[in-house]
Short mmCIF file of C-alpha atoms and ligand atoms in Angstrom, two decimals:
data_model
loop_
_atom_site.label_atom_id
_atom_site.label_comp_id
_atom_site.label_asym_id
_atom_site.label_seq_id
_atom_site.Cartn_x
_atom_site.Cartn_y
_atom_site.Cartn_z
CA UNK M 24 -18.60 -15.36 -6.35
CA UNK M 25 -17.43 -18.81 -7.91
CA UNK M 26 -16.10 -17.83 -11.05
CA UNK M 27 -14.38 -15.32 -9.59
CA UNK M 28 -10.32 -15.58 -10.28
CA UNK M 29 -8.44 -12.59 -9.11
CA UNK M 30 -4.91 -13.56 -11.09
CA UNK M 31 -6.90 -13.75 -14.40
CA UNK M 32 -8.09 -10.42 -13.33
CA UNK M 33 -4.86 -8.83 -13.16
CA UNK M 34 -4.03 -10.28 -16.07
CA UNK M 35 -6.58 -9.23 -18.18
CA UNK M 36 -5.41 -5.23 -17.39
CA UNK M 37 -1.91 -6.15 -18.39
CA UNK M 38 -3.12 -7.44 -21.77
CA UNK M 39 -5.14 -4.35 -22.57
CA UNK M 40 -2.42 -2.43 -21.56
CA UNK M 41 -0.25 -4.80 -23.16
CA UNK M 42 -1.35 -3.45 -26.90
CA UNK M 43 0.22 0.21 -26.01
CA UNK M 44 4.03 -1.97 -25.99
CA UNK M 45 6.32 -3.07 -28.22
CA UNK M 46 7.30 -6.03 -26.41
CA UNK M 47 6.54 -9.27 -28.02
CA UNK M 48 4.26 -12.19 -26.65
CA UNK M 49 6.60 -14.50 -25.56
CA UNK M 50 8.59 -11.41 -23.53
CA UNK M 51 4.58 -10.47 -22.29
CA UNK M 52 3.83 -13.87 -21.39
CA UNK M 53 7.44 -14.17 -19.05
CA UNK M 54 6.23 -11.05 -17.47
CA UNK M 55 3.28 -11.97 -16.38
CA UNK M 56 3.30 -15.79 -14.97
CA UNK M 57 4.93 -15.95 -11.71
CA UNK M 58 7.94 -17.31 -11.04
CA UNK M 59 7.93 -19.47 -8.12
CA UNK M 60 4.61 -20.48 -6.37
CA UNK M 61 4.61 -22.11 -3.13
CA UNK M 62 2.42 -23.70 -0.98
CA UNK M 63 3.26 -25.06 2.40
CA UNK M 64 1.26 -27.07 5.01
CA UNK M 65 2.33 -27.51 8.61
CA UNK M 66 0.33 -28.15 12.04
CA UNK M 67 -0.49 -26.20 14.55
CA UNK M 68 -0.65 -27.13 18.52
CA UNK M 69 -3.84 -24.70 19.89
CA UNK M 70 -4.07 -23.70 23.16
CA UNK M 71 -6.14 -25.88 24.48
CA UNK M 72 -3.62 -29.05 22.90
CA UNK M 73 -5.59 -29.87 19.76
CA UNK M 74 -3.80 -30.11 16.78
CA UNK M 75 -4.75 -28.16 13.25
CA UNK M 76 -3.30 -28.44 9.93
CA UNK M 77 -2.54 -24.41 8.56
CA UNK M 78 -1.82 -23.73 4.84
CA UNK M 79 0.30 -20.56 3.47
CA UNK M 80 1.53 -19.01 0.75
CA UNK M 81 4.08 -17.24 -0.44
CA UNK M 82 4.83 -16.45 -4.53
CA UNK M 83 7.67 -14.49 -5.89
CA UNK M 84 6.23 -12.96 -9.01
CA UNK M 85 8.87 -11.80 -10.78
CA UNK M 86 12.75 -11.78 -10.55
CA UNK M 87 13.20 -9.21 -12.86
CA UNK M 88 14.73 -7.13 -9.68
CA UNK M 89 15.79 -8.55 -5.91
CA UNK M 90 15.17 -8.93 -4.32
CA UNK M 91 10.85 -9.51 -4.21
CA UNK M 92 8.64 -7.63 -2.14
CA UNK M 93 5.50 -7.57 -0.59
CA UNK M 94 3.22 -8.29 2.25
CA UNK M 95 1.68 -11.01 4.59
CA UNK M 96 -1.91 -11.29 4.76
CA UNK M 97 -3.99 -13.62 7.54
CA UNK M 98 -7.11 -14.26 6.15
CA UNK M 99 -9.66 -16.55 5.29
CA UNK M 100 -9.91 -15.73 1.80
CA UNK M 101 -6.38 -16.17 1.21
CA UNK M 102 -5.57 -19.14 -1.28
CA UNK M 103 -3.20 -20.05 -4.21
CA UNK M 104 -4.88 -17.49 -7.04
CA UNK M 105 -5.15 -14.50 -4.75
CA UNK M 106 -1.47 -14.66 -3.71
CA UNK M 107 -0.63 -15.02 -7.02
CA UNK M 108 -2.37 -12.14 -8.20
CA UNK M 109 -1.20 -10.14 -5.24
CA UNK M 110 2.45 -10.91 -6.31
CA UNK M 111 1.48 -9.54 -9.64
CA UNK M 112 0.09 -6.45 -8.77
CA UNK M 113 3.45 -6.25 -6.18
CA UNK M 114 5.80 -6.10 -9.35
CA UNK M 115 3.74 -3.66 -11.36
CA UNK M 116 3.08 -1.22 -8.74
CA UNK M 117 6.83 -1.40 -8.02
CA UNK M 118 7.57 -0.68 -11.34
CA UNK M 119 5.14 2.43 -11.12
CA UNK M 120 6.55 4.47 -8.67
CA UNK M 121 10.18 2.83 -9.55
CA UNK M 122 10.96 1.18 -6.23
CA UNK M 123 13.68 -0.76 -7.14
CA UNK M 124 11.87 -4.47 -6.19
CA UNK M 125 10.38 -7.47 -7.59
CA UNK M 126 6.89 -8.67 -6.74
CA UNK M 127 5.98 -11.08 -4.03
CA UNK M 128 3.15 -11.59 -1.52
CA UNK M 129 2.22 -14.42 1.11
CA UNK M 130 -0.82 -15.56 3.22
CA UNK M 131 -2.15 -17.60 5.61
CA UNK M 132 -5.36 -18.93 5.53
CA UNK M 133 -6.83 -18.07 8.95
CA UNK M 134 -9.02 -15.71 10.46
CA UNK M 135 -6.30 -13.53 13.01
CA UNK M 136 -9.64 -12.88 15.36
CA UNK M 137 -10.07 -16.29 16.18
CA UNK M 138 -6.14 -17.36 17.61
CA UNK M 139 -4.87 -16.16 20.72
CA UNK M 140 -1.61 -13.93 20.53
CA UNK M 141 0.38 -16.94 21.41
CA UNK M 142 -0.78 -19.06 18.63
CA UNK M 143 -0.44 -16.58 15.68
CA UNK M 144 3.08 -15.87 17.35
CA UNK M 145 3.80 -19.87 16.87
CA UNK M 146 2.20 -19.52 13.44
CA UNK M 147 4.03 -16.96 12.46
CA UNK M 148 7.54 -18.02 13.74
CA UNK M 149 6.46 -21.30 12.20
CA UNK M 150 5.79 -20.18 8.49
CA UNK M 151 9.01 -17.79 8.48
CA UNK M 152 11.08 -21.16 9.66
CA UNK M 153 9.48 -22.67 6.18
CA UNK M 154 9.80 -19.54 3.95
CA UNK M 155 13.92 -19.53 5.26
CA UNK M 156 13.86 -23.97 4.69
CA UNK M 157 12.70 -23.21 1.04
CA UNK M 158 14.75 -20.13 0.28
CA UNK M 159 11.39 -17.86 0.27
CA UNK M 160 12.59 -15.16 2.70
CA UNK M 161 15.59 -12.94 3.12
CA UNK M 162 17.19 -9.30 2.94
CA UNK M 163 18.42 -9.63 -0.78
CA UNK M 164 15.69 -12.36 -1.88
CA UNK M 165 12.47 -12.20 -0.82
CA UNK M 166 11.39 -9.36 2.20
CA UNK M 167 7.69 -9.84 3.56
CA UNK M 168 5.75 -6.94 5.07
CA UNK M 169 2.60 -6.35 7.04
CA UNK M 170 -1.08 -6.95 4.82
CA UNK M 171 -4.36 -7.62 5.68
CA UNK M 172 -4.61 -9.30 9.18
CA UNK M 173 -1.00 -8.41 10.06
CA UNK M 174 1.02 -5.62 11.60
CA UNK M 175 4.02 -4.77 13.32
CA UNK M 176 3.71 -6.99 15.36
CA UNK M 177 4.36 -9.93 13.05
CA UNK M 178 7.04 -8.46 11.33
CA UNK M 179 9.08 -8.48 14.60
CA UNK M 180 8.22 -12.38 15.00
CA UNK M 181 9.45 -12.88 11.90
CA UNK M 182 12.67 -10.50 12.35
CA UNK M 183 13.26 -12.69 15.39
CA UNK M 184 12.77 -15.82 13.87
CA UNK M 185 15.09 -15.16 11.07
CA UNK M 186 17.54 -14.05 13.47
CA UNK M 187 17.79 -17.24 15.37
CA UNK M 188 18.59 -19.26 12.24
CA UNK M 189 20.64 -17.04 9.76
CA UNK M 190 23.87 -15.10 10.87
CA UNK M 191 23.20 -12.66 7.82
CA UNK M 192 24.73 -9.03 8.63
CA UNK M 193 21.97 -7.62 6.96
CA UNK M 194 19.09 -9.74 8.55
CA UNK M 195 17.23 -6.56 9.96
CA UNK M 196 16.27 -5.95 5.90
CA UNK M 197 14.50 -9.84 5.88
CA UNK M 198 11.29 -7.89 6.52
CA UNK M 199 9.51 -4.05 6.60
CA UNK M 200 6.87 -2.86 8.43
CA UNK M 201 8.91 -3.74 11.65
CA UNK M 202 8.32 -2.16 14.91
CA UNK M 203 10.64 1.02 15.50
CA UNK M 204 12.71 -0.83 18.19
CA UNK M 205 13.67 -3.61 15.86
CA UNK M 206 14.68 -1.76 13.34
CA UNK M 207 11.53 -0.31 11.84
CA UNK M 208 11.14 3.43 10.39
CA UNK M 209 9.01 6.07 11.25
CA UNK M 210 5.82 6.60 9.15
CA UNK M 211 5.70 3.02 7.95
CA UNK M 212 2.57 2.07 9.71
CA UNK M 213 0.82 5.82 8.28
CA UNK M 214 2.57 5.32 4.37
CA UNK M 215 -0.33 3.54 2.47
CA UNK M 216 -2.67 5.87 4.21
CA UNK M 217 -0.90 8.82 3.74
CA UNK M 218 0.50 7.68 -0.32
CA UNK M 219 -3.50 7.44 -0.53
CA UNK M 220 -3.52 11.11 0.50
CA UNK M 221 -0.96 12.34 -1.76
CA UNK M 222 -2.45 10.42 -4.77
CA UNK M 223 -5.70 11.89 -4.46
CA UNK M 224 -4.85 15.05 -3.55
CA UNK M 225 -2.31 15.13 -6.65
CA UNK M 226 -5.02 14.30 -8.98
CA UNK M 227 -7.82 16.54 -7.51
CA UNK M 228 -4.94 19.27 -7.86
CA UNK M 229 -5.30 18.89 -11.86
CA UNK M 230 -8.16 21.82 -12.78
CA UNK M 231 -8.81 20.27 -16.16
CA UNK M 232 -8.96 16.61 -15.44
CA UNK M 233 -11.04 17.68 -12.28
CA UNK M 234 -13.45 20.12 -14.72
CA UNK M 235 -14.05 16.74 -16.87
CA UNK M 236 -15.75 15.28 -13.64
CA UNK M 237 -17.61 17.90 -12.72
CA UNK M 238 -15.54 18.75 -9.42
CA UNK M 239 -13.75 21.75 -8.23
CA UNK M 240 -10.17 21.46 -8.23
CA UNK M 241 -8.46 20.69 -4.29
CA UNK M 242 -9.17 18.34 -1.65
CA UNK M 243 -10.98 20.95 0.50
CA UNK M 244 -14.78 20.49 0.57
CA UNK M 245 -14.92 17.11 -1.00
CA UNK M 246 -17.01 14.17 0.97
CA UNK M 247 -15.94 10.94 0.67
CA UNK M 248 -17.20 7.16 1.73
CA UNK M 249 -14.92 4.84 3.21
CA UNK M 250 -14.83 0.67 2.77
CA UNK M 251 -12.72 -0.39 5.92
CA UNK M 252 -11.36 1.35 8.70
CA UNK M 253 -8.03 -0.80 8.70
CA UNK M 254 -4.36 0.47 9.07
CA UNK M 255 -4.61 1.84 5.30
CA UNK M 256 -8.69 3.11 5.27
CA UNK M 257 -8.51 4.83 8.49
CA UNK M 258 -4.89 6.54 7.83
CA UNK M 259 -6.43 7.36 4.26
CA UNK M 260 -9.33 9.13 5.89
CA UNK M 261 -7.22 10.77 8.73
CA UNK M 262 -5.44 12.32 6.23
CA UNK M 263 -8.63 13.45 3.84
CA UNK M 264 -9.94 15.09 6.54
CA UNK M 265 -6.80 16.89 7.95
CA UNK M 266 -6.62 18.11 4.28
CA UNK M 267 -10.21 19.68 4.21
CA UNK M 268 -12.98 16.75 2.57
CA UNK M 269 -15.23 15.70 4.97
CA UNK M 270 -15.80 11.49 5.68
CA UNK M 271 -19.75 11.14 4.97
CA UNK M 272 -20.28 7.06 5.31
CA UNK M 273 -18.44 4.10 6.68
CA UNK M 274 -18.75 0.44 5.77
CA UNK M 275 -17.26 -1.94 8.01
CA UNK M 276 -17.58 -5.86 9.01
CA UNK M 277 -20.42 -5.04 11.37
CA UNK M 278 -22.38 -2.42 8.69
CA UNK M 279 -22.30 0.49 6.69
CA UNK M 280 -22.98 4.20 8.51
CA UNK M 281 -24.13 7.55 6.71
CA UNK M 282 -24.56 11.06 7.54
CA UNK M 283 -24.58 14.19 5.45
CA UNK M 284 -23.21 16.39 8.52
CA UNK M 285 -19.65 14.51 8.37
CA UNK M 286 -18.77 11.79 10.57
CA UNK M 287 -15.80 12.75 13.68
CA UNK M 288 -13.42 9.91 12.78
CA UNK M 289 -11.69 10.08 16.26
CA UNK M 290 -14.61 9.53 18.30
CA UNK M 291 -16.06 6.59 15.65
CA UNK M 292 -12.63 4.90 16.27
CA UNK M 293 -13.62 5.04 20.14
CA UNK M 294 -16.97 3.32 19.42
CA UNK M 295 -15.29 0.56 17.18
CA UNK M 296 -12.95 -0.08 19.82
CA UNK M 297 -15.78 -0.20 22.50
CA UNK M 298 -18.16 -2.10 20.66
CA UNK M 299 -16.76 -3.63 17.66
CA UNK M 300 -18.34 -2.04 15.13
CA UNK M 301 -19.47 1.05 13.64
CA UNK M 302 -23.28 0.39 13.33
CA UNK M 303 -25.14 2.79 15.51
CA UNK M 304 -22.67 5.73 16.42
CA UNK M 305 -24.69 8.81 17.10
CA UNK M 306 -25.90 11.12 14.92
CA UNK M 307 -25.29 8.46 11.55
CA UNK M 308 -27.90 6.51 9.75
CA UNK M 309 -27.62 2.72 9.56
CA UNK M 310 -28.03 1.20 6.44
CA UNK M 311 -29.54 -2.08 5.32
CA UNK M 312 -26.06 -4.05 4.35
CA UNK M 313 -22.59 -3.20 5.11
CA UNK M 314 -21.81 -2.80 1.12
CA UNK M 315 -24.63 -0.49 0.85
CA UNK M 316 -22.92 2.72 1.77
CA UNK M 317 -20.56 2.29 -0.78
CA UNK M 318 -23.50 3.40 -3.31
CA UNK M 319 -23.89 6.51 -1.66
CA UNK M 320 -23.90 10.20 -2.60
CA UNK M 321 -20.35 11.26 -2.05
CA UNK M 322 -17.16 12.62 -4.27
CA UNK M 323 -14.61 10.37 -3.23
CA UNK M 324 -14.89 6.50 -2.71
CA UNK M 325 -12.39 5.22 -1.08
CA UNK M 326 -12.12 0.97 -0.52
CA UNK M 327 -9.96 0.10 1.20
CA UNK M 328 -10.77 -3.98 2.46
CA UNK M 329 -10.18 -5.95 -0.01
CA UNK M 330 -10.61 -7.21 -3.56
CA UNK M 331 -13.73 -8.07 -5.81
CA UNK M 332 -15.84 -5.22 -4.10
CA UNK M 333 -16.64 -2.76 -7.13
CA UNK M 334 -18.23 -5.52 -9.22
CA UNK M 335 -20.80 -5.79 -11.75
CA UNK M 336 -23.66 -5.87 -9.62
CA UNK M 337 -22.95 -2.78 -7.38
CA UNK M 338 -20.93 -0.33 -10.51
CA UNK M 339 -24.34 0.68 -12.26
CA UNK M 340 -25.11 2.26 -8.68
CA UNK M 341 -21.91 3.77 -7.72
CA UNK M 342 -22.29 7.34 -7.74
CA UNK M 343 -18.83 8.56 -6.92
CA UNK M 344 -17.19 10.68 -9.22
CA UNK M 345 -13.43 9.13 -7.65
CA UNK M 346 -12.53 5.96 -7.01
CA UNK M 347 -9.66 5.94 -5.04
CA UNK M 348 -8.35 2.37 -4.89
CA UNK M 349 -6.62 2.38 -1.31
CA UNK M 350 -7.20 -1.79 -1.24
CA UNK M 351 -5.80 -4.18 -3.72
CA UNK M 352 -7.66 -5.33 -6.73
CA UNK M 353 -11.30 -3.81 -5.16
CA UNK M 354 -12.69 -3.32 -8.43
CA UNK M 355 -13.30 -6.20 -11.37
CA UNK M 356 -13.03 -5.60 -14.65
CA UNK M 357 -16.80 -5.54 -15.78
CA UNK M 358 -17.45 -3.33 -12.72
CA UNK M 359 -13.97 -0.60 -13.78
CA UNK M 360 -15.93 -0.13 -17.44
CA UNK M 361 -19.49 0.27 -16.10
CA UNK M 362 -17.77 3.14 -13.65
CA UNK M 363 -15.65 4.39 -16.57
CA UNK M 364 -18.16 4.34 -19.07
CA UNK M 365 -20.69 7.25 -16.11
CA UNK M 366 -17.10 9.14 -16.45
CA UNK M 367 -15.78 8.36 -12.79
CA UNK M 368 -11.93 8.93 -12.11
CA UNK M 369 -10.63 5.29 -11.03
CA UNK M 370 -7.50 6.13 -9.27
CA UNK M 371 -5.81 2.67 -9.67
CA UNK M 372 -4.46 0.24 -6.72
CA UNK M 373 -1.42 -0.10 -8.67
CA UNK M 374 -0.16 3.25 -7.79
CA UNK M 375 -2.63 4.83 -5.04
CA UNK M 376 -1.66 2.38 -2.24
CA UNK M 377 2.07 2.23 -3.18
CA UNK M 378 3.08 4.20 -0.22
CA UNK M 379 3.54 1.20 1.94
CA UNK M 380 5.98 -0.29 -0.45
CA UNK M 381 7.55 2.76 -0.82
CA UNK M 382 8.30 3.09 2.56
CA UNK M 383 8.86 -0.18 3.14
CA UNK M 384 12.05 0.33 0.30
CA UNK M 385 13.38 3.30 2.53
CA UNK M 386 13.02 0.67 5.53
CA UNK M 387 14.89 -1.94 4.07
CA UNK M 388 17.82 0.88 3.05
CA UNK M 389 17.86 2.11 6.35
CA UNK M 390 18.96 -1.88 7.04
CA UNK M 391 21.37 -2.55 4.87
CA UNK M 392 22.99 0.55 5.51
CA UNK M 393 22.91 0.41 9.15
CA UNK M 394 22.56 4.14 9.53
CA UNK M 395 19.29 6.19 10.36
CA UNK M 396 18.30 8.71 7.88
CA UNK M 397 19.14 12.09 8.42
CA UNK M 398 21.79 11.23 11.37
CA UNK M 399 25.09 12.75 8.89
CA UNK M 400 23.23 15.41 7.88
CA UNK M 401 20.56 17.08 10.64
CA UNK M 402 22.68 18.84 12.71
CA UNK M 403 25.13 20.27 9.71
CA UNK M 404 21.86 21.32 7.67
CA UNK M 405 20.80 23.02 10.82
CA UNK M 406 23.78 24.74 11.37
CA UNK M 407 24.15 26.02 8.09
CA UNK M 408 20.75 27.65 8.07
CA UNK M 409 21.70 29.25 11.28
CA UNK M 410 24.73 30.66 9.32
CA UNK M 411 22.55 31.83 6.58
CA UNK M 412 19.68 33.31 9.32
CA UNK M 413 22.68 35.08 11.19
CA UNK M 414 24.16 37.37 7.83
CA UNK M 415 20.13 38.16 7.18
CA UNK M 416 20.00 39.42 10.65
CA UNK M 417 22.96 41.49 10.19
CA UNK M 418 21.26 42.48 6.56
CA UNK M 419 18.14 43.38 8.00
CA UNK M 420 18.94 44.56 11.47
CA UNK M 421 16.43 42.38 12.76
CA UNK M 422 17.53 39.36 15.54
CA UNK M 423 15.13 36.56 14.99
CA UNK M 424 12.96 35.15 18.11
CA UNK M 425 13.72 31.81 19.07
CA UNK M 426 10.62 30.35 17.99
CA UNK M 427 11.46 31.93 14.28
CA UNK M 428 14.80 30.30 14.40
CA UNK M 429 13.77 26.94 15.56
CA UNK M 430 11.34 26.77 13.05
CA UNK M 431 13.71 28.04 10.30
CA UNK M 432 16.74 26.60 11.07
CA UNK M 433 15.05 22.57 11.60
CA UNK M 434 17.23 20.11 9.72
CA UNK M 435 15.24 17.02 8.44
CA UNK M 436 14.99 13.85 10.49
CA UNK M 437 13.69 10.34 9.38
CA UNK M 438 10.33 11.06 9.98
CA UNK M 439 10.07 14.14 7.53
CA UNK M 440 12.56 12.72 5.18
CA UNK M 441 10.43 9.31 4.70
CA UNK M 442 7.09 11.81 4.56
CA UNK M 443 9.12 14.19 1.75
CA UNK M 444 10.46 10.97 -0.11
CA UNK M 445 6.64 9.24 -0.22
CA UNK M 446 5.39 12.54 -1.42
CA UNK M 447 7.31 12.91 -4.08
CA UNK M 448 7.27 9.42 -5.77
CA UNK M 449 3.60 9.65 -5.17
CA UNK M 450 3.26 12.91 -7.14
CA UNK M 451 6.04 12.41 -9.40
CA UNK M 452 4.53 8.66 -10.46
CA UNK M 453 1.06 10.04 -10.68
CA UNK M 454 2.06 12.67 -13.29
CA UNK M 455 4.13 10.53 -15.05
CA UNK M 456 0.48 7.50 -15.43
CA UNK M 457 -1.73 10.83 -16.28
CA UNK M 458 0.75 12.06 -18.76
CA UNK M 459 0.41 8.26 -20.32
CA UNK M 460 -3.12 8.43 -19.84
CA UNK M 461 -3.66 11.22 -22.30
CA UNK M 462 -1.25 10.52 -24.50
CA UNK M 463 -3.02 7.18 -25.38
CA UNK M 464 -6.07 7.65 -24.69
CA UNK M 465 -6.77 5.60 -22.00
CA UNK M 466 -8.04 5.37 -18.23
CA UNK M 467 -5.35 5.73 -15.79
CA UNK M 468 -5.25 2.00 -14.55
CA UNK M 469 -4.13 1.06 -18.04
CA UNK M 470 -1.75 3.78 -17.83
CA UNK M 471 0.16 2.46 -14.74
CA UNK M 472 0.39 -0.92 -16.41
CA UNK M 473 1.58 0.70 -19.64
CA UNK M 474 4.39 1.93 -17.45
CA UNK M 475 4.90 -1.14 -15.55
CA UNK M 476 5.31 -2.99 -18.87
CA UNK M 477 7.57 -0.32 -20.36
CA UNK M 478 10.04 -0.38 -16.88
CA UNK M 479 10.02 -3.83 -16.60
CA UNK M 480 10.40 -5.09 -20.40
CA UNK M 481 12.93 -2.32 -20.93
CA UNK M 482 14.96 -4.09 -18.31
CA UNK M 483 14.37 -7.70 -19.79
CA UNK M 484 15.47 -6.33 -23.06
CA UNK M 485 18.97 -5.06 -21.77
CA UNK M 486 19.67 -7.90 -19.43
CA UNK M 487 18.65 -10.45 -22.24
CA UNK M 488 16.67 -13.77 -21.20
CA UNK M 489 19.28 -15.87 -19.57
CA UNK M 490 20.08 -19.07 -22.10
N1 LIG G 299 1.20 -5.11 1.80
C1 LIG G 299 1.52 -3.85 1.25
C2 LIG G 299 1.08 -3.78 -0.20
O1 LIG G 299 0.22 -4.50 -0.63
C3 LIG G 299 2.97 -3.46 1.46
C4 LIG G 299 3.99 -4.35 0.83
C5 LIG G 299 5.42 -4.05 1.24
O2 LIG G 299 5.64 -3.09 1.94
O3 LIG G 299 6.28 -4.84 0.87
O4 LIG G 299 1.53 -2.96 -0.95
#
């Protein structure tokens, strides 16, 4: 769609949640522009020795905190506008669930599928060397992550590159998302999945606001349709399923895939793999487009691709009583009130899919502190439970087995302190936007910006605008 501009987008749910403030327009305006836009060109040497011009992006949205966060997307839709926008949402879903960052997001504008591994390693190394040139990249400025079309893998590149030209002590925290061996954390490449998980699973947990939908309270039971079986849609449904609702259609690149009887997400991932695609796995019906699914009978949808999917032309047929926005900006504005308006539950991208920040904030603190978590304190939690365990057993006159005390005297390592920490902030923040939401009246994606205004003008009001 032309007309389509994803920044104006954003902006237009800031300035309806705007009107719930008391921050005046010139402080509303300086939150929402972004701060420093850039766009950089360089060439590319393929494989075979031609030579092709690649463009990328990368826009710090706001400095209201440092340093700026967020990810790295390869994709063809990537241009100036959806970076910006992207920044945006960066700073306000920050704000949300109070990770202490600024917003930021970059792209390149190619499709991943259609580079060998070598090339997108010399485009990657390539656009970090002009991020570092232009001040655009670095542990207590600006700290990329994996999006769309990236991974770990292209957060090490970029760890290494940085490396090579800065002698910072802290250079590890220049990017998250990192494999483990380079000074990643465990549960990074699972956190927007699983935040997706806790979100939903935190609102379905609320009997009243679940009795207003029509739906029993608890995850168990629920279907739900899927839009993308990326790193964040497939760790989303993983997760939904493992908790009890049952995955009843798929739409992916290829097509969209149905079936009442629940659809075994292990074995479809072994049929993508194998084929490419998820059109035609056994015991699914095919349907005519792959955005038709999403207008299918289900409980939960769930996109989780990318934006401008919920739109006006699809929302009158949308028959999901949740929309859990796992993807950034999937829904437009026309197509969130036609969906509002049937009574659906529109679980905003501005909090839902802030587990990957989230995690990526415990990342970068595990860098700059140069210490794993939990490596003080396991063994000296553990031992105190066994000192506890050991005066019940003399209480009780009962020894424990061994399985009873390993399981009762386990001190915490990173990968259950990162899973405890995203659970929290993703309950904690999703009480705090419902608790806005009734209070005013108002759906719960203008709740989260409420908040995001109220965080980050707060600040801007006790810092003062610098002369
Ligand atoms: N790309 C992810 C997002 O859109 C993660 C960003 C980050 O970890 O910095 O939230």
């Amino acid at each position: 769609m032309s007309d389509y501009k994803f920044f104006d987008q954003v902006n237009k749910a800031f300035d309806k949640a705007a009107k719930y403030t008391r921050f005046d327009k010139g402080l509303l305006e300086q939150m929402k522009f972004c701060n420093d836009v850039l766009h950089i060109t360089f060439p590319l040497e393929r494989d075979n020795g031609s030579i092709e011009v690649i463009h990328g992006w990368r826009v710090e949205h706001s400095h209201h905190k440092l340093p700026t966060k967020g990810g790295i997307r390869y994709s063809m839709t990537v241009n100036e506008d959806e970076t910006m926008a992207l920044a945006a949402l960066m700073t306000y879903k920050c704000a949300v669930v109070d990770v202490p960052f600024g917003g930021a997001k970059g792209g390149i504008k190619i499709d991943p599928s259609k580079y060998s591994e070598a090339e997108l390693e010399r485009i990657t190394r390539r656009y970090t060397f002009q991020l570092y040139k232009k001040n655009f990249i670095g542990p207590g400025s600006d700290v990329p992550a994996p999006d769309y079309g990236t991974s770990a893998r292209e957060m090490g590149w970029v760890l290494d590159t940085y490396r090579q030209i800065s002698s910072d002590i802290n250079a590890e925290g220049c990017v998250t998302g990192k494999p483990i061996g380079q000074g990643g954390i465990r549960g990074r490449t699972e956190a927007t999945g699983r935040g997706v998980f806790f979100g939903v699973q935190e609102a379905c947990s609320n009997k009243e606001d679940m009795k207003a939908i029509g739906l029993d309270p608890g995850i168990e039971g629920k279907t739900f349709v899927v839009q993308g079986l990326g790193n964040v849609g497939f760790h989303a449904a993983k997760y939904l399923i493992e908790g009890g609702a049952k995955m009843v259609g798929v739409a992916e690149m290829d097509g969209s895939i149905y079936s009442d009887n629940g659809i075994d997400l292990a074995k479809l991932m072994e049929y993508k793999n194998e084929t490419g695609g998820v059109v035609g796995f056994e015991g699914t019906k095919t349907l005519e487009n792959n955005a038709a699914v999403l207008e299918a009978e289900c409980d939960i949808l769930v996109p989780a691709a990318l934006e401008n999917q919920l739109k006006e032309s699809n929302a009158p047929n949308i028959k999901a009583k949740i929309i859990a926005e796992a993807a950034n900006g999937p829904t437009t504005s026309e197509a969130h009130e036609i969906m509002k308006e049937r009574g659906a539950l529109i679980i905003p991208d501005n909090f839902l899919n802030a587990g990957g920040v989230t995690v990526s904030y415990f990342e970068w603190l595990k860098n700059i502190q140069h210490v794993r978590f939990g490596r003080m304190e396991k063994r000296f939690e553990e031992n105190s439970f066994r000192r506890i365990l050991s005066v019940i057993e003399t209480i009780s006159e009962r020894k424990f087995t061994d399985q009873e005390l390993q399981f009762l005297a386990h001190g915490a390592g990173e990968e259950e302190l990162v899973d405890s920490g995203l659970q929290d902030t993703m309950v904690n923040s999703y009480n705090e936007i419902n608790e806005i939401r009734k209070k005013h009246d108002v759906d719960l994606r203008t709740a989260a910006f409420i908040s995001a205004i109220n965080k980050v003008g707060g600040l801007y009001e006790r810092m003062g605008i610098f002369p």
